[in-house]
Amino acid sequence: MSEPIVQYKDVHKSFGDVKVLKGIDLDIHPAEKVAVIGPSGSGKTTIIRMLMTLEEPTSGDIIVDGTNLWKMEKNGAMVDANEKHLRQVRGDIGMVFQHFNLFPHMTILENCMTAPINVKGEDKKEVEQRSMEMLERVGLGDKFDNYPSQLSGGQKQRVAMARALVMRPKVMLFDEVTSALDPELVGEVLEVIRDIAKNDDMAMVLVTHEMDFALDIADKVLFLDEGVIAEQGSAADVIEHSENPRLREFLSRFRN
Ligand SMILES: Nc1ncnc2c1ncn2[C@@H]1O[C@H](COP(=O)(O)OP(=O)(O)OP(=O)(O)O)[C@@H](O)[C@H]1O
Ligand SMILES: [Mg+2]
């Protein structure tokens, strides 16, 4: 099998005295689609926020494409990473949030273009071309000049996806991206993610409560419980066949 694109090695995270993650070991391979499920407060968001450099691990290592994310070498010793190192290594990671996080004063085309131009220093024409392609891909080819306030929640979430795709990440993180949407808008967003999952070769990590969706697209499912990976395996093994009582109890809440 290929070298992992992301590795967590004995990663712990505490907020004050509260131990939220208690030793996470995880390999994510190129093109692998990983679904993360688990009860509220189990640490799902914290796991992906550390990879996006939004939270710093209390201990342990996160390796991205062979490079330690949170530590760097200086004069032969490993020291805390500086901003420049974090920015460089994070360049391979894209994230879509629950609440879109679009810039309200920019059109949706400008929302897609700003980071590649202003953070990565890419050529404006090239970025504009790619942004239009990605917006077309998520079904918003007729909305380039609209502002986020003029869009539905599902459309905003599709802009957020196009914006992440324009950065050409090697790993895309999705944190419950449908849970803030009205129920009738969930389907269109899942459909776009499904299209990306089936056609793109980047790795994806999806925190989700959509079990049928996870069964459909995930190569691997993790059940996070009280800060540890309590179960992991193929989607069918974890969602359909596991006998772990806490996992069964968790899943029973999604059956109707
Ligand atoms: N910045 C923070 N400061 C203090 N505590 C935090 C912080 N972020 C998260 N926590 C705590 O860490 C625990 C795990 O939070 P996390 O958001 O990772 O859970 P989650 O599995 O994503 O839950 P949910 O399904 O509700 O989104 C929770 O108890 C939460 O209150
Ligand atoms: Mg969360």
Coordinates of C-alpha atoms in Angstrom, one line a residue, residues 13-208:
K13 CA -5.5 16.9 23.3
S14 CA -6.7 18.5 26.5
F15 CA -8.6 21.7 27.0
G16 CA -7.6 22.8 30.5
D17 CA -8.0 19.7 32.7
V18 CA -10.4 18.0 30.3
K19 CA -8.8 15.2 28.2
V20 CA -10.7 15.3 24.9
L21 CA -8.4 13.0 22.8
K22 CA -6.6 10.2 24.5
G23 CA -4.1 8.7 22.1
I24 CA -5.2 8.8 18.5
D25 CA -3.3 6.6 16.0
L26 CA -4.5 6.9 12.5
D27 CA -3.2 6.5 8.9
I28 CA -5.0 8.2 6.0
H29 CA -3.9 7.0 2.6
P30 CA -3.9 9.0 -0.7
A31 CA -7.4 8.9 -2.2
E32 CA -8.9 7.2 0.9
K33 CA -12.3 8.3 2.0
V34 CA -12.6 8.2 5.8
A35 CA -15.9 8.7 7.7
V36 CA -15.8 9.7 11.4
I37 CA -18.8 9.0 13.5
G38 CA -19.5 9.2 17.2
P39 CA -21.5 10.9 19.9
S40 CA -21.5 14.6 20.5
G41 CA -18.4 15.7 22.4
S42 CA -16.4 12.5 21.5
G43 CA -13.7 14.7 19.8
K44 CA -14.5 14.4 16.1
T45 CA -14.2 18.1 15.3
T46 CA -11.1 18.4 17.4
I47 CA -9.4 15.6 15.4
I48 CA -9.8 17.5 12.1
R49 CA -9.2 21.0 13.5
M50 CA -5.7 19.9 14.6
L51 CA -5.0 18.8 11.0
M52 CA -6.3 22.2 9.8
T53 CA -3.9 23.8 12.3
L54 CA -6.8 25.4 14.2
E55 CA -6.0 23.5 17.4
E56 CA -2.6 22.4 18.6
P57 CA -2.2 18.8 20.0
T58 CA -1.2 18.6 23.6
S59 CA 1.2 15.7 22.7
G60 CA 1.9 13.3 19.9
D61 CA 2.7 13.9 16.2
I62 CA 0.7 14.6 13.1
I63 CA 2.6 13.9 9.9
V64 CA 1.5 15.3 6.5
D65 CA 3.1 13.8 3.4
G66 CA 6.2 12.9 5.5
T67 CA 6.5 16.3 7.2
N68 CA 5.7 16.8 10.9
L69 CA 2.9 19.4 11.0
W70 CA 3.3 20.9 14.5
K71 CA 7.1 20.5 14.9
M72 CA 10.0 21.6 12.8
E73 CA 13.7 21.0 12.8
K74 CA 15.9 23.8 13.9
N75 CA 19.7 23.4 14.4
G76 CA 19.3 19.6 14.6
A77 CA 16.5 19.7 17.2
M78 CA 12.8 19.5 16.9
V79 CA 11.0 22.7 18.0
D80 CA 7.5 24.0 17.9
A81 CA 6.5 24.9 14.3
N82 CA 6.4 28.6 13.4
E83 CA 3.6 30.2 11.3
K84 CA 5.5 29.8 8.1
H85 CA 6.0 26.0 8.6
L86 CA 2.4 25.5 9.6
R87 CA 1.2 27.5 6.5
Q88 CA 3.4 25.5 4.2
V89 CA 2.4 22.1 5.5
R90 CA -1.3 23.0 5.8
G91 CA -1.2 24.0 2.1
D92 CA -2.1 20.4 1.2
I93 CA -5.2 20.5 3.5
G94 CA -8.7 21.9 2.7
M95 CA -11.7 22.2 5.0
V96 CA -15.4 22.7 4.6
F97 CA -17.1 23.9 7.8
Q98 CA -20.6 23.4 9.2
H99 CA -21.4 27.1 8.9
F100 CA -19.8 27.8 5.5
N101 CA -17.5 30.6 6.7
L102 CA -17.8 32.5 3.4
F103 CA -16.7 36.2 3.1
P104 CA -20.0 38.2 3.0
H105 CA -18.6 41.2 1.2
M106 CA -17.2 39.1 -1.8
T107 CA -19.0 37.6 -4.7
I108 CA -18.9 33.8 -4.8
L109 CA -16.3 33.9 -7.5
E110 CA -14.1 36.2 -5.4
N111 CA -14.7 33.9 -2.4
C112 CA -13.1 31.1 -4.5
M113 CA -10.2 33.2 -5.8
T114 CA -9.0 35.0 -2.8
A115 CA -6.9 32.4 -1.1
P116 CA -5.0 31.0 -4.1
I117 CA -4.1 34.6 -5.1
N118 CA -3.5 36.2 -1.8
V119 CA -2.1 33.2 0.2
K120 CA -0.4 31.1 -2.5
G121 CA 0.5 34.0 -4.9
E122 CA -1.0 32.2 -7.9
D123 CA -1.7 33.9 -11.3
K124 CA -5.1 35.7 -11.2
K125 CA -6.3 34.6 -14.7
E126 CA -5.4 30.9 -14.0
V127 CA -7.2 31.0 -10.6
E128 CA -10.3 32.7 -12.1
Q129 CA -10.5 30.0 -14.8
R130 CA -10.2 27.2 -12.2
S131 CA -12.7 28.9 -9.8
M132 CA -15.3 29.1 -12.6
E133 CA -14.7 25.5 -13.4
M134 CA -15.2 24.4 -9.8
L135 CA -18.3 26.6 -9.3
E136 CA -19.7 25.0 -12.5
R137 CA -18.9 21.6 -11.1
V138 CA -20.9 22.2 -7.9
G139 CA -23.9 23.5 -10.0
L140 CA -23.4 27.2 -9.5
G141 CA -22.2 28.2 -13.0
D142 CA -24.9 30.9 -13.2
K143 CA -24.1 32.6 -9.9
F144 CA -20.5 33.9 -10.2
D145 CA -21.5 37.5 -9.3
N146 CA -23.9 36.7 -6.5
Y147 CA -23.1 37.5 -2.9
P148 CA -23.4 34.8 -0.2
S149 CA -26.5 36.5 1.2
Q150 CA -28.3 35.9 -2.1
L151 CA -27.9 32.1 -1.9
S152 CA -29.7 29.3 -0.1
G153 CA -27.8 27.3 2.6
G154 CA -27.2 24.4 0.2
Q155 CA -25.8 26.8 -2.4
K156 CA -23.6 28.5 0.2
Q157 CA -22.2 25.1 1.2
R158 CA -21.5 24.2 -2.4
V159 CA -19.6 27.5 -2.8
A160 CA -17.6 26.5 0.3
M161 CA -16.7 23.2 -1.4
A162 CA -15.8 24.9 -4.7
R163 CA -13.6 27.3 -2.7
A164 CA -11.8 24.4 -1.0
L165 CA -11.4 22.5 -4.3
V166 CA -9.8 25.5 -6.0
M167 CA -6.8 25.1 -3.6
R168 CA -6.2 21.6 -5.0
P169 CA -5.7 20.0 -1.6
K170 CA -4.4 16.5 -1.1
V171 CA -6.8 16.0 1.8
M172 CA -10.2 17.6 2.2
L173 CA -11.9 17.7 5.6
F174 CA -15.7 18.0 6.0
D175 CA -17.2 18.7 9.4
E176 CA -20.9 17.9 9.5
V177 CA -21.4 20.0 6.5
T178 CA -25.1 19.2 6.1
S179 CA -26.1 19.5 9.8
A180 CA -26.9 23.2 9.6
L181 CA -29.0 22.9 6.5
D182 CA -32.8 22.6 6.1
P183 CA -33.6 19.0 5.5
E184 CA -34.7 19.6 1.9
L185 CA -31.2 21.1 1.1
V186 CA -29.2 18.2 2.5
G187 CA -29.5 16.0 -0.6
E188 CA -28.0 18.4 -3.1
V189 CA -24.9 18.9 -0.9
L190 CA -24.4 15.2 -0.3
E191 CA -24.7 14.7 -4.1
V192 CA -21.8 17.1 -4.7
I193 CA -19.7 15.4 -2.0
R194 CA -20.5 12.0 -3.5
D195 CA -19.4 13.3 -7.0
I196 CA -16.1 14.5 -5.5
A197 CA -15.6 11.3 -3.6
K198 CA -16.2 9.1 -6.6
N199 CA -14.2 11.2 -9.2
D200 CA -11.3 12.9 -7.3
D201 CA -8.3 11.1 -6.0
M202 CA -7.7 13.3 -3.0
A203 CA -8.1 11.9 0.4
M204 CA -11.3 12.9 2.3
V205 CA -12.2 12.9 6.0
L206 CA -15.9 13.4 6.7
V207 CA -17.4 13.8 10.1
T208 CA -21.0 12.8 9.4

